[in-house]
Short mmCIF file of C-alpha atoms in Angstrom, two decimals:
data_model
loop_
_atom_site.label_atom_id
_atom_site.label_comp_id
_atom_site.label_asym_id
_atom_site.label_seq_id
_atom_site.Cartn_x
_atom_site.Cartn_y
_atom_site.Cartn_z
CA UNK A 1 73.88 68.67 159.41
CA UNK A 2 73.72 65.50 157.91
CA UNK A 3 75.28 62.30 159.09
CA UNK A 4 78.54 62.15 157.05
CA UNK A 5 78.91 66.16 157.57
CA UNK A 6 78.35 65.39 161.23
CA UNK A 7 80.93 63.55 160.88
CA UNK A 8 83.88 65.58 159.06
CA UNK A 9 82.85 68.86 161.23
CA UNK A 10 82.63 66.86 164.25
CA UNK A 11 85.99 64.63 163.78
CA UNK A 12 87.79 68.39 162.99
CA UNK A 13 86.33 70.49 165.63
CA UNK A 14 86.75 67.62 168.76
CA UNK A 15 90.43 67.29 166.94
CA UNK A 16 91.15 70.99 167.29
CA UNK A 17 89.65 70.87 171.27
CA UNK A 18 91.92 67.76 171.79
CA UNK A 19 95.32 69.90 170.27
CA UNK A 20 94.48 72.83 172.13
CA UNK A 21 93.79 71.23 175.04
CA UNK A 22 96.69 68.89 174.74
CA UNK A 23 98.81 72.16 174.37
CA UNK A 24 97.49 74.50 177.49
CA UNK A 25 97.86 71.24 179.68
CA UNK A 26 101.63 70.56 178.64
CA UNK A 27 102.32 74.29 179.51
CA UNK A 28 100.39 74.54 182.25
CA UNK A 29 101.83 71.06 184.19
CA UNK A 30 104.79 70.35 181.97
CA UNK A 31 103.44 66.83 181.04
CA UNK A 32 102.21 64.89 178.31
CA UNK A 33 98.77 63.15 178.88
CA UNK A 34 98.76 61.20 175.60
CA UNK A 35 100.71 60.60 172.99
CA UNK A 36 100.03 59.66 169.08
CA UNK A 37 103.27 59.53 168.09
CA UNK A 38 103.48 56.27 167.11
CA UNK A 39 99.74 56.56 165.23
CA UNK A 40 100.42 57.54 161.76
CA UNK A 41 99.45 61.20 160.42
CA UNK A 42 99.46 62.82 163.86
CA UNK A 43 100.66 66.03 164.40
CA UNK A 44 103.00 66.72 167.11
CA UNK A 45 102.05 63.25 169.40
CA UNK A 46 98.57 65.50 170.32
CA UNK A 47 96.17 64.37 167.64
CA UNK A 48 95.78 61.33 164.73
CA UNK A 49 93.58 60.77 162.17
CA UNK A 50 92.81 57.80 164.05
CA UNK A 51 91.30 59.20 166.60
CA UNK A 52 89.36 62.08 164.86
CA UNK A 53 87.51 59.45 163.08
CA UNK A 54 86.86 58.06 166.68
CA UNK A 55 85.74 61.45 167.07
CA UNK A 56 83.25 61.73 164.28
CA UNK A 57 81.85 58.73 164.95
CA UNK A 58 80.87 59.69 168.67
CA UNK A 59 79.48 63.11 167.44
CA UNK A 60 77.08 61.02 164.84
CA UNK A 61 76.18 58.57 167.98
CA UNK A 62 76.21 61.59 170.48
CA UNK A 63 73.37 63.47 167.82
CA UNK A 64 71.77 60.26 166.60
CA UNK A 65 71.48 58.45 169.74
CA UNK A 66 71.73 60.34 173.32
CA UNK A 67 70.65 63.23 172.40
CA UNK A 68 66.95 61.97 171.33
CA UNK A 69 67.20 60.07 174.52
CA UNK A 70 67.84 62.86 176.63
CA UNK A 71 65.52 64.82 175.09
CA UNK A 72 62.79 62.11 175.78
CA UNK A 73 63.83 62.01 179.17
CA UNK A 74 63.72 65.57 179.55
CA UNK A 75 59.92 65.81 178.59
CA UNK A 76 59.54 63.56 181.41
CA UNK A 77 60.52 65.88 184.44
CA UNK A 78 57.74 68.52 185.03
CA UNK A 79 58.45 72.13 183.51
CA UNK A 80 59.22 73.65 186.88
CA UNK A 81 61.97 70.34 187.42
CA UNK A 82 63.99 70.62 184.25
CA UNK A 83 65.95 74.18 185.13
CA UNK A 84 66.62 72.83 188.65
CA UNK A 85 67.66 69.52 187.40
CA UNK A 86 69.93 71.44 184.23
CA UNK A 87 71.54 73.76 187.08
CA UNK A 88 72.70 70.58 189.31
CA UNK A 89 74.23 68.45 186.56
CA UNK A 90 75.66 71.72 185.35
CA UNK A 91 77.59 71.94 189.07
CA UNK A 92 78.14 68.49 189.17
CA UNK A 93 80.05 69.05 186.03
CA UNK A 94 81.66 71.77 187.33
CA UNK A 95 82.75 70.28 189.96
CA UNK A 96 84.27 67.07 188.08
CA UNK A 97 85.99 69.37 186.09
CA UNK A 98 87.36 71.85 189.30
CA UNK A 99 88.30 68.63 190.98
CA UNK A 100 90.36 67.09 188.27
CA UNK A 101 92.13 70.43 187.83
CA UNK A 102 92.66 70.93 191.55
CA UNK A 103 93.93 67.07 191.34
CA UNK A 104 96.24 67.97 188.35
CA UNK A 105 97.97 70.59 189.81
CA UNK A 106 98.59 68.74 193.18
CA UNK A 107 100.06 65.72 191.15
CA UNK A 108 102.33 68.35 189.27
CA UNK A 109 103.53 69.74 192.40
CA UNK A 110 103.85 66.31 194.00
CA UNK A 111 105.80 65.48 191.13
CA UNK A 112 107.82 68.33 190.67
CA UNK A 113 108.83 68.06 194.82
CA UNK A 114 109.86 64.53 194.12
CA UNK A 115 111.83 65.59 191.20
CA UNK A 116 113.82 68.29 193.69
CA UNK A 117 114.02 65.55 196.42
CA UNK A 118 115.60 63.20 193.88
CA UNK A 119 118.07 65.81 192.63
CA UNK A 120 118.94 66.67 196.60
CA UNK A 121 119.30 63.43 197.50
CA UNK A 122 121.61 62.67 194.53
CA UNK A 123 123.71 66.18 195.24
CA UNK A 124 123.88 65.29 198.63
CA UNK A 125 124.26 61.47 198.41
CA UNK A 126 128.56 61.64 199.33
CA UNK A 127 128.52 64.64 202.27
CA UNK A 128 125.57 63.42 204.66
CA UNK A 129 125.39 60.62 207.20
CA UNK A 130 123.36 57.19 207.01
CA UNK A 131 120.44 58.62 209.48
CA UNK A 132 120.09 62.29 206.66
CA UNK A 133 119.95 59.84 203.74
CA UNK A 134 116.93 57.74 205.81
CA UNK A 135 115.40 60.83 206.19
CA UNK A 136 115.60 62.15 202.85
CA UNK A 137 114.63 58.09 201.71
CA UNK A 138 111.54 58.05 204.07
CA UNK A 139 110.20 61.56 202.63
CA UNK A 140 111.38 60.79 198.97
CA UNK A 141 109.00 57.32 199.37
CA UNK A 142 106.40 59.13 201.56
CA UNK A 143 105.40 61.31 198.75
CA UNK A 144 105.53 58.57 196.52
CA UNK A 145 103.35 56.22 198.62
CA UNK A 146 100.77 59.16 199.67
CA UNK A 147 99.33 59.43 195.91
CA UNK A 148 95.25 60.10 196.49
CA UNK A 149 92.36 58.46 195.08
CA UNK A 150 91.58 61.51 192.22
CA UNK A 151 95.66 61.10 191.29
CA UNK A 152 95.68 57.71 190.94
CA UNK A 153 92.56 58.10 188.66
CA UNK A 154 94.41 60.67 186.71
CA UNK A 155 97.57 58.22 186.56
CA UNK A 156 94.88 55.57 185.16
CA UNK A 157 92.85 57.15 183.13
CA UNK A 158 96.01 58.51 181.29
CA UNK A 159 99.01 55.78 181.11
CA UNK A 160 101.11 56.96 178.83
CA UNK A 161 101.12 60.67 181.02
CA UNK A 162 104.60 61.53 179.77
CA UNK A 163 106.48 64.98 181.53
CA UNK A 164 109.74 66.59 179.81
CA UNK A 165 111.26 67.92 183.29
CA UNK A 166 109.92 64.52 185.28
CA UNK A 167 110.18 61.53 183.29
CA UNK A 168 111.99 59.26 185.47
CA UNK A 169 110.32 60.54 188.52
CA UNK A 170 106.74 60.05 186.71
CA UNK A 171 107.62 56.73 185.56
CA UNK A 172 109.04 55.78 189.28
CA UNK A 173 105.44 57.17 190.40
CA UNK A 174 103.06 55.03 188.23
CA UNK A 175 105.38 52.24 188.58
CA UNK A 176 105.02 52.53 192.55
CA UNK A 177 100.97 53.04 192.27
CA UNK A 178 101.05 49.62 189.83
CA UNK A 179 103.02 47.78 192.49
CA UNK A 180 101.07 48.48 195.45
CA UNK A 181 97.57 48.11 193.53
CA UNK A 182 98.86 44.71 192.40
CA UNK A 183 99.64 44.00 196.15
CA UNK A 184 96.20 45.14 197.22
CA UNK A 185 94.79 42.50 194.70
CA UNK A 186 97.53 40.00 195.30
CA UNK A 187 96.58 40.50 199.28
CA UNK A 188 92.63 40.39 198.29
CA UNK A 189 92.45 37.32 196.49
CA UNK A 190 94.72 35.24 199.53
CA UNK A 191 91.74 36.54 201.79
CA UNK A 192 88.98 35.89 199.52
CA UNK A 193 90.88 32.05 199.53
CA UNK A 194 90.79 31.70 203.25
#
């Protein structure tokens, strides 16, 4: 293909993988990991015109510029290297991808147990004593406070994660992660001062 048809077949089909994707992800965890809704000409908050130009412009830099320099460095590694070398980028990948999923799911069950925890406590909030709602506090902000390193990467690398069932519970969650990361640098920069 040439460069500008690069461009319109690679803008479309990344634009289709980013709608479908957007689509099985919202079923599957019952959240929102971006939203275009305030881009104009998107379709459904999932995809923009915006950002499938973004898209055809990384398909004519993927074809024009990485893939001549992974080809080069391919010829580099011996014959006998470059299956090996294929098959353990190909699990590292693999395992990225198996990780993040694993890491997805976790933070949609985390989420979903804070959600019924919330709902309990609230339900439950006029019939039980001072030392039940401590306990029900302590777990409530245990599971908040116990967010790991892939779920906070998640919560970064997708902001405006948005859920339908959990959207005061997800908001309480990244607001939580912000406060104590701000606290770690807050507490970092005091030290580095001393």
């Amino acid at each position: 293909l040439d460069g500008f048809a690069l461009f319109l077949v690679g803008g479309l089909v990344a634009s289709i993988v980013e709608f479908v994707t957007s689509y099985v992800m919202e079923k599957l965890w019952n959240m929102r990991w971006w939203d275009y809704s305030n881009h104009q000409f998107n379709i459904q908050g999932r995809i923009c015109v915006s950002m499938s130009l973004v898209w055809g412009v990384l398909c004519v830099l993927m074809e024009n510029i990485f893939n001549p320099l992974v080809f080069r460095l391919a010829r580099i590694l011996p014959a006998s290297a470059r299956f090996p070398f294929v098959i353990v980028l190909l699990s590292l990948l693999g395992l990225d991808v198996l990780n993040t999923a694993v890491s997805t799911q976790k933070l949609a069950v985390r989420i979903k147990r804070l959600s019924e925890l919330a709902r309990q406590k609230n339900q439950e909030i006029m019939d039980i004593t001072n030392a039940q709602i401590a306990a029900l506090h302590e777990k409530y902000d245990h599971l908040l406070a116990s967010v790991s390193y892939s779920q906070r990467r998640l919560l970064k690398a997708f902001p405006k994660l948005s859920s339908k069932r959990y959207t005061t519970i997800l908001d309480e969650l990244k607001e939580r992660w912000a406060s104590t990361k701000d606290a770690l640098v807050q507490r970092t920069q005091k030290e580095d001062k001393t």
